[in-house]
Amino acid sequence: MTNALPLSDAQSCVLQHCVMLGTEKIDLLQSLGRVLAQDVCSNRDHPPCDISAMDGFAVRAADLAHVPAQLTVVADIKAGDLPTLTVQAGQCVRIMTGAPIPQGVDTVIRVEDTQEGDAAAVQINVSAQKGKDIRRRAENLRTDEVVLTAGTEINPGALGILSMMKCAEVQVQRRPTVAILSSGDELEGLHDEFDLNKIPDANSYALMAQVQALGIQPTLLGIACDDPAALREKLQQGLQYDVLLVSGGTSVGVHDFVRPTLEELGVQMHFWRVQMRPGHPVAFGTAAQSKVFCLPGNPVASMVSFEQIVSPALRNMMGYTRLYRRTVQARLSQPLKHRAGNLEFVRVTLSRDADGYLATPTGSQSSGVLLSMARADALLIVPSESTALAAGEEVMVQLLDGTSFQN
Ligand code: AMP
Ligand code: MG
């Protein structure tokens, strides 16, 4: 346990322990982004019958062998009507989008291809293939067919489907409760008196935001001093949650009490270091009811290790099948120094040109420089075996929040 684990091993380890928590029934209106825990079958045919796809005239295609053709308009049908007539040869009906197709006709001609005479007559200017512009019964949804499977992430489209199935409540995977604790004597809380000799606690809030971005509202436990008794009390509180995130105090300094105190509280530690930068001193442990992640104190390291290790674990617990940030290929806009032997995550902005994405580092990459993260669109992955990277080199980047929109 003294050796640093490769990141992929650390990820496998947390996924093995951080599994789904069970399901709950929630209001459809609150279900966006949740993971469906049941298959959903269609309870109706949609559309319930053949309907018109256009505003126009429903005709018998056989009547259009010679165009223009003069037809007698025998009815006017709109969406919501239930027509009972049967249309005969030489006749047609005026029909609106979504209106049921009556008996006897087989084709819809859009209004733009017609010329209306008096109210009871129309000239059709084009011929058409039989069946044109008719939406068939059950073309959208068929009774008893599985339309959404368990494990589906409820996006706006899926939510719309659930509403069509009249699921006012939906069974979804439960979300974990998450507590966040910062540790360090030097830290100053958001509402503490301003003291220029202190370090403002950024990790509680940056981690809070990362957790919120996954759809979970975490509880902030505040700051624990570097004192075993104070730390013990806070950690005990944190172990009441499904997941506890502790930042700072996790290295090997003489005032780093997090690990021994967790062990005293019965937490079994699975790893203590991970081969990545920033974020080397990351630990993971499990207790009876709780999973504990110890993150580095340096704000960037805390955020990057959350992205690589905590976020996939939380998403796994919530039942998502996509656990990791999407990666895309980009070109490096400038050379990048790298010490071989470390998997590194460089904070970059992304722009686009005709050849694709261009990645530019966001300034100082020191793990204490939180602005490098604040400005970042993505994390550029420098493989551990890599030495220096040249300008123009192809690299992989992980997209961060906000990259699904562009100017
Ligand atoms: P540590 O991991 O406790 O050795 O802390 C490493 C560095 O991160 C130190 O410079 C700390 O002051 C800083 N640090 C630790 N916790 C926080 C925090 N919650 N917010 C901002 N900086 C922190
Ligand atoms: Mg500390």
Coordinates of C-alpha atoms and ligand atoms in Angstrom, one line a residue:
M1 CA 0.0 0.0 0.0
T2 CA 3.0 2.3 0.2
N3 CA 3.5 2.3 -3.6
A4 CA 1.5 4.6 -5.8
L5 CA -1.2 2.9 -7.9
P6 CA -1.5 3.5 -11.6
L7 CA -4.6 5.7 -12.1
S8 CA -6.5 3.0 -14.0
D9 CA -6.0 0.6 -11.1
A10 CA -7.2 3.3 -8.6
Q11 CA -10.3 3.8 -10.8
S12 CA -11.0 0.0 -10.9
C13 CA -10.7 -0.1 -7.2
V14 CA -13.1 2.7 -6.5
L15 CA -15.6 1.4 -9.0
Q16 CA -15.5 -2.0 -7.4
H17 CA -16.5 -0.5 -4.0
C18 CA -18.7 2.4 -5.1
V19 CA -21.8 0.5 -6.5
M20 CA -25.4 1.4 -6.9
L21 CA -27.3 2.3 -3.7
G22 CA -30.8 1.2 -4.6
T23 CA -33.7 2.9 -6.2
E24 CA -36.4 5.5 -5.3
K25 CA -39.6 6.8 -6.8
I26 CA -39.5 10.5 -7.7
D27 CA -41.7 13.1 -9.4
L28 CA -41.3 13.2 -13.2
L29 CA -40.8 17.0 -12.8
Q30 CA -37.6 16.3 -10.8
S31 CA -36.2 13.5 -12.9
L32 CA -34.0 15.3 -15.4
G33 CA -30.5 13.8 -15.4
R34 CA -31.5 10.9 -13.2
V35 CA -30.9 7.2 -14.2
L36 CA -34.0 5.2 -14.9
A37 CA -34.2 2.0 -12.7
Q38 CA -37.0 0.2 -14.7
D39 CA -37.7 -0.6 -18.3
V40 CA -40.6 1.4 -19.6
C41 CA -43.0 -0.1 -22.1
S42 CA -45.4 1.8 -24.3
N43 CA -49.0 1.7 -23.0
R44 CA -50.4 3.0 -26.3
D45 CA -49.9 3.2 -30.0
H46 CA -48.7 6.6 -31.1
P47 CA -50.1 7.9 -33.3
P48 CA -53.2 5.9 -32.5
C49 CA -54.2 5.7 -36.1
D50 CA -52.8 6.8 -39.5
I51 CA -52.6 10.5 -39.6
S52 CA -51.7 13.3 -42.0
A53 CA -48.2 14.6 -42.0
M54 CA -49.2 17.8 -43.8
D55 CA -51.9 20.4 -44.2
G56 CA -53.5 19.5 -47.5
F57 CA -55.9 17.0 -49.2
A58 CA -56.2 13.3 -48.5
V59 CA -56.9 11.6 -51.8
R60 CA -56.9 8.3 -53.6
A61 CA -53.6 8.1 -55.5
A62 CA -55.4 6.3 -58.3
D63 CA -57.4 9.5 -59.0
L64 CA -54.2 11.3 -59.9
A65 CA -53.2 9.2 -62.9
H66 CA -53.7 12.3 -65.0
V67 CA -52.9 15.7 -63.4
P68 CA -54.1 18.3 -62.9
A69 CA -57.1 16.4 -61.5
Q70 CA -60.3 17.9 -60.3
L71 CA -61.7 16.3 -57.1
T72 CA -64.8 17.0 -55.0
V73 CA -64.0 18.0 -51.4
V74 CA -66.5 16.0 -49.2
A75 CA -65.2 16.8 -45.7
D76 CA -62.9 18.9 -43.6
I77 CA -60.9 17.0 -41.0
K78 CA -58.7 18.4 -38.3
A79 CA -56.5 16.9 -35.5
G80 CA -58.8 15.5 -32.8
D81 CA -61.6 14.6 -35.2
L82 CA -62.8 11.0 -35.5
P83 CA -64.0 10.7 -39.2
T84 CA -66.5 8.0 -40.0
L85 CA -67.0 8.6 -43.7
T86 CA -65.6 6.6 -46.6
V87 CA -64.2 8.6 -49.4
Q88 CA -65.2 7.5 -52.9
A89 CA -63.5 7.7 -56.3
G90 CA -63.2 11.3 -57.5
Q91 CA -63.6 12.6 -54.0
C92 CA -61.1 13.9 -51.4
V93 CA -61.0 15.5 -47.9
R94 CA -59.4 18.7 -46.7
I95 CA -57.1 17.5 -43.9
M96 CA -54.9 19.2 -41.3
T97 CA -51.5 18.0 -39.9
G98 CA -52.2 15.3 -37.2
A99 CA -55.8 14.6 -38.4
P100 CA -56.9 11.0 -38.8
I101 CA -56.9 9.6 -42.4
P102 CA -60.5 8.5 -43.2
Q103 CA -61.5 5.3 -45.0
G104 CA -61.1 5.3 -48.8
V105 CA -58.0 7.6 -49.2
D106 CA -54.4 6.5 -49.2
T107 CA -52.3 9.6 -49.9
V108 CA -51.9 13.2 -48.7
I109 CA -51.1 16.1 -51.1
R110 CA -49.8 19.2 -49.4
V111 CA -51.8 22.4 -49.9
E112 CA -49.0 24.0 -51.9
D113 CA -49.5 21.5 -54.7
T114 CA -53.2 22.3 -55.0
Q115 CA -55.5 25.0 -56.2
E116 CA -58.8 25.5 -54.5
G117 CA -61.8 26.3 -56.6
D118 CA -65.2 26.8 -54.9
A119 CA -65.6 25.3 -51.4
A120 CA -66.5 21.9 -52.7
A121 CA -63.8 21.5 -55.4
V122 CA -60.0 21.4 -55.6
Q123 CA -57.5 20.9 -58.4
I124 CA -54.6 18.7 -57.5
N125 CA -51.5 19.6 -59.6
V126 CA -49.1 16.7 -58.8
S127 CA -49.4 13.0 -58.8
A128 CA -47.9 11.1 -55.8
Q129 CA -46.9 7.7 -54.7
K130 CA -49.5 5.9 -52.7
G131 CA -49.0 6.5 -48.9
K132 CA -47.1 9.8 -49.3
D133 CA -47.3 12.1 -46.2
I134 CA -49.2 9.7 -44.1
R135 CA -47.8 8.9 -40.7
R136 CA -48.6 5.3 -39.9
R137 CA -50.3 4.2 -36.7
A138 CA -47.7 3.3 -34.0
E139 CA -44.9 4.6 -36.1
N140 CA -43.6 6.6 -33.0
L141 CA -44.5 4.2 -30.2
R142 CA -46.1 0.7 -30.2
T143 CA -48.1 -0.8 -27.4
D144 CA -46.0 -3.1 -25.2
E145 CA -42.8 -2.3 -26.9
V146 CA -39.9 -1.4 -24.5
V147 CA -39.2 2.3 -25.3
L148 CA -36.8 3.1 -22.5
T149 CA -34.6 0.6 -20.7
A150 CA -33.3 0.6 -17.1
G151 CA -30.0 2.5 -17.0
T152 CA -31.1 5.2 -19.4
E153 CA -30.1 8.7 -18.4
I154 CA -33.2 10.8 -18.4
N155 CA -32.4 13.6 -20.9
P156 CA -35.1 16.1 -22.1
G157 CA -36.2 13.7 -24.9
A158 CA -36.5 10.7 -22.5
L159 CA -38.4 12.9 -20.1
G160 CA -40.8 13.7 -22.9
I161 CA -41.3 10.0 -23.6
L162 CA -42.0 9.3 -19.9
S163 CA -44.6 12.0 -19.9
M164 CA -46.3 10.4 -23.0
M165 CA -46.3 7.1 -21.0
K166 CA -48.1 9.2 -18.2
C167 CA -45.4 8.3 -15.7
A168 CA -46.1 11.1 -13.2
E169 CA -43.6 9.3 -11.0
V170 CA -40.5 7.4 -12.1
Q171 CA -38.3 4.8 -10.4
V172 CA -34.7 6.0 -10.6
Q173 CA -31.3 5.1 -9.0
R174 CA -30.8 6.8 -5.7
R175 CA -28.1 9.5 -5.4
P176 CA -25.5 9.3 -2.7
T177 CA -25.4 11.7 0.2
V178 CA -22.0 13.5 0.1
A179 CA -20.2 15.4 2.8
I180 CA -17.1 17.7 2.3
L181 CA -14.5 18.5 4.9
S182 CA -11.4 20.7 4.5
S183 CA -8.5 20.3 6.9
G184 CA -5.7 22.6 7.9
D185 CA -4.8 25.1 10.6
E186 CA -4.0 27.7 8.0
L187 CA -7.5 27.7 6.5
E188 CA -10.0 30.6 6.8
G189 CA -13.7 29.9 6.2
L190 CA -15.9 31.9 3.8
H191 CA -17.6 33.7 6.7
D192 CA -14.6 34.0 9.0
E193 CA -13.0 37.3 9.7
F194 CA -10.6 38.4 6.9
D195 CA -7.0 37.5 7.9
L196 CA -4.3 38.1 5.4
N197 CA -2.1 35.5 7.1
K198 CA -4.6 32.7 6.4
I199 CA -5.4 30.7 3.3
P200 CA -9.0 30.9 2.2
D201 CA -10.7 27.5 2.0
A202 CA -11.3 27.0 -1.7
N203 CA -11.5 23.3 -1.7
S204 CA -14.8 23.0 0.1
Y205 CA -16.5 25.2 -2.5
A206 CA -14.7 24.0 -5.7
L207 CA -15.5 20.4 -4.6
M208 CA -19.0 21.4 -3.7
A209 CA -19.5 22.8 -7.3
Q210 CA -18.0 19.6 -8.8
V211 CA -20.5 17.5 -6.8
Q212 CA -23.3 19.8 -7.7
A213 CA -22.4 19.5 -11.4
L214 CA -23.2 15.8 -11.0
G215 CA -26.6 16.6 -9.6
I216 CA -25.9 16.1 -5.9
Q217 CA -26.3 18.8 -3.3
P218 CA -23.5 18.0 -0.8
T219 CA -23.2 19.0 2.9
L220 CA -20.3 21.2 3.9
L221 CA -18.8 20.1 7.2
G222 CA -16.4 23.1 7.3
I223 CA -12.8 23.1 8.4
A224 CA -11.1 20.7 10.7
C225 CA -7.9 21.9 12.5
D226 CA -4.7 19.8 12.3
D227 CA -5.6 18.3 15.7
P228 CA -6.5 14.6 16.0
A229 CA -9.4 15.1 18.4
A230 CA -11.0 17.9 16.3
L231 CA -10.4 15.9 13.2
R232 CA -11.9 12.8 14.7
E233 CA -15.1 14.5 15.5
K234 CA -15.5 15.9 12.0
L235 CA -14.6 12.7 10.3
Q236 CA -17.1 10.8 12.5
Q237 CA -19.8 13.2 11.3
G238 CA -18.7 12.7 7.7
L239 CA -18.9 8.9 8.0
Q240 CA -22.7 9.3 8.4
Y241 CA -22.8 10.1 4.7
D242 CA -22.6 7.7 1.7
V243 CA -19.5 9.5 0.6
L244 CA -17.1 11.7 2.5
L245 CA -14.5 13.9 0.7
V246 CA -11.7 15.2 2.8
S247 CA -9.1 17.6 1.4
G248 CA -5.7 18.5 2.9
G249 CA -3.8 16.7 5.6
T250 CA -3.5 13.6 3.6
S251 CA 0.3 13.6 2.9
V252 CA 3.0 12.4 5.2
G253 CA 3.7 15.6 7.1
V254 CA 3.8 15.3 10.8
H255 CA 0.6 17.3 11.0
D256 CA -1.2 15.1 8.5
F257 CA -3.6 13.2 10.7
V258 CA -6.3 12.3 8.3
R259 CA -5.2 8.8 7.4
P260 CA -4.4 7.5 11.0
T261 CA -7.6 9.0 12.3
L262 CA -9.7 7.4 9.6
E263 CA -8.1 4.1 10.4
E264 CA -8.9 4.5 14.1
L265 CA -12.5 5.1 13.1
G266 CA -12.6 1.7 11.3
V267 CA -12.1 2.9 7.8
Q268 CA -10.2 0.3 5.7
M269 CA -7.8 2.1 3.3
H270 CA -7.4 0.6 -0.1
F271 CA -4.8 2.9 -1.6
W272 CA -3.0 6.0 -0.5
R273 CA -1.2 7.3 -3.6
V274 CA -1.9 7.5 -7.3
Q275 CA 0.5 7.8 -10.2
M276 CA -0.8 11.1 -11.5
R277 CA 0.0 14.8 -11.4
P278 CA -1.4 16.9 -10.0
G279 CA -3.1 14.7 -7.5
H280 CA -0.5 12.3 -6.3
P281 CA -1.6 12.0 -2.6
V282 CA -5.1 10.6 -3.1
A283 CA -6.5 8.0 -0.8
F284 CA -9.6 5.9 -0.8
G285 CA -11.1 3.9 2.0
T286 CA -14.3 2.2 2.9
A287 CA -16.3 1.9 6.2
A288 CA -19.5 0.0 6.9
Q289 CA -21.8 2.6 5.4
S290 CA -19.4 5.1 3.8
K291 CA -16.8 5.6 1.1
V292 CA -14.0 8.1 1.9
F293 CA -11.9 9.9 -0.5
C294 CA -8.9 11.9 0.8
L295 CA -7.8 14.5 -1.7
P296 CA -4.7 16.6 -1.8
G297 CA -4.8 20.1 -0.2
N298 CA -3.6 21.9 -3.2
P299 CA -6.8 23.2 -4.9
V300 CA -5.9 22.1 -8.4
A301 CA -4.8 18.7 -7.3
S302 CA -8.0 18.3 -5.3
M303 CA -10.1 19.2 -8.3
V304 CA -8.2 17.1 -10.8
S305 CA -8.2 14.1 -8.6
F306 CA -12.0 14.6 -8.0
E307 CA -12.4 14.5 -11.8
Q308 CA -10.3 11.4 -12.3
I309 CA -11.3 9.3 -9.3
V310 CA -14.3 10.6 -7.3
S311 CA -16.5 11.7 -10.2
P312 CA -16.5 8.2 -11.9
A313 CA -17.2 6.6 -8.5
L314 CA -20.2 8.9 -7.8
R315 CA -21.5 8.3 -11.3
N316 CA -21.2 4.6 -10.9
M317 CA -23.1 4.8 -7.6
M318 CA -25.9 6.7 -9.4
G319 CA -26.1 4.0 -12.1
Y320 CA -24.7 5.9 -15.1
T321 CA -23.0 3.7 -17.7
R322 CA -20.9 6.6 -19.0
L323 CA -18.5 7.3 -16.1
Y324 CA -15.8 9.4 -17.7
R325 CA -15.4 12.7 -19.3
R326 CA -15.6 12.6 -23.1
T327 CA -12.2 12.9 -24.7
V328 CA -11.5 14.5 -28.1
Q329 CA -8.3 14.9 -30.1
A330 CA -6.7 18.3 -30.2
R331 CA -3.4 19.8 -31.4
L332 CA -1.1 21.5 -29.0
S333 CA -0.7 25.2 -29.8
Q334 CA 2.7 25.5 -28.0
P335 CA 5.5 23.1 -26.8
L336 CA 5.0 21.5 -23.4
K337 CA 7.6 20.4 -21.0
H338 CA 7.0 17.0 -19.3
R339 CA 9.0 14.8 -17.0
A340 CA 8.6 11.2 -18.1
G341 CA 7.2 8.8 -15.5
N342 CA 4.1 10.8 -14.6
L343 CA 0.6 10.7 -16.0
E344 CA -0.2 14.4 -16.1
F345 CA -3.3 16.5 -16.6
V346 CA -2.6 19.9 -18.0
R347 CA -5.3 22.6 -17.9
V348 CA -6.0 24.0 -21.3
T349 CA -8.4 26.2 -23.2
L350 CA -9.8 24.9 -26.5
S351 CA -10.4 26.8 -29.7
R352 CA -11.3 25.5 -33.1
D353 CA -9.8 26.0 -36.5
A354 CA -10.3 24.2 -39.8
D355 CA -8.2 21.3 -38.7
G356 CA -10.0 20.7 -35.4
Y357 CA -9.4 21.6 -31.7
L358 CA -6.4 23.6 -30.6
A359 CA -5.3 23.2 -27.0
T360 CA -3.5 26.0 -25.1
P361 CA -2.3 25.7 -21.5
T362 CA -3.9 28.1 -19.1
G363 CA -0.7 29.5 -17.7
S364 CA 1.2 28.3 -14.6
Q365 CA 0.5 24.6 -14.0
S366 CA 1.5 24.7 -10.4
S367 CA -1.0 22.6 -8.4
G368 CA -1.7 25.6 -6.2
V369 CA -2.7 27.9 -9.0
L370 CA -6.5 27.5 -9.0
L371 CA -6.9 30.1 -11.8
S372 CA -5.4 27.5 -14.2
M373 CA -8.5 25.4 -13.5
A374 CA -10.9 28.4 -13.5
R375 CA -9.8 29.2 -17.0
A376 CA -9.8 25.6 -18.3
D377 CA -12.1 24.1 -20.9
A378 CA -10.4 20.7 -20.8
L379 CA -7.7 18.6 -19.2
L380 CA -4.9 17.6 -21.6
I381 CA -3.7 14.1 -20.9
V382 CA 0.1 13.7 -21.0
P383 CA 0.8 9.9 -20.9
S384 CA 3.4 8.9 -18.4
E385 CA 5.9 7.6 -21.0
S386 CA 5.8 10.9 -22.9
T387 CA 8.7 13.3 -22.8
A388 CA 8.4 16.8 -24.1
L389 CA 5.5 17.6 -26.4
A390 CA 6.1 19.8 -29.5
A391 CA 3.8 22.5 -30.8
G392 CA 1.3 21.0 -33.3
E393 CA 1.5 17.5 -31.7
E394 CA -1.8 15.5 -31.5
V395 CA -3.0 15.1 -27.9
M396 CA -6.1 13.8 -26.1
V397 CA -8.1 16.2 -24.0
Q398 CA -10.9 15.5 -21.5
L399 CA -13.8 18.0 -22.0
L400 CA -14.8 19.8 -18.8
D401 CA -18.2 21.4 -18.0
G402 CA -19.2 24.2 -20.4
T403 CA -17.5 22.7 -23.5
S404 CA -20.8 21.6 -25.0
F405 CA -21.4 25.2 -26.1
Q406 CA -19.5 27.3 -28.4
N407 CA -19.4 30.9 -29.7
Ligands
AMP1 P1 -1.8 19.7 2.7 O1 -2.3 18.7 1.7 O2 -2.7 19.8 3.9 O3 -0.4 19.5 2.9 O4 -1.9 21.1 1.9 C1 -1.2 21.4 0.7 C2 -1.4 22.8 0.3 O5 -2.8 23.0 0.0 C3 -1.1 23.8 1.4 O6 -0.5 24.9 0.8 C4 -2.5 24.2 2.0 O7 -2.5 25.5 2.5 C5 -3.3 24.1 0.7 N1 -4.7 23.8 1.1 C6 -5.1 22.8 1.9 N2 -6.4 22.8 2.0 C7 -6.9 23.8 1.3 C8 -8.2 24.3 1.1 N3 -9.3 23.8 1.6 N4 -8.3 25.4 0.3 C9 -7.2 26.0 -0.2 N5 -6.0 25.5 -0.1 C10 -5.8 24.5 0.7
MG2 MG -2.4 20.7 5.7

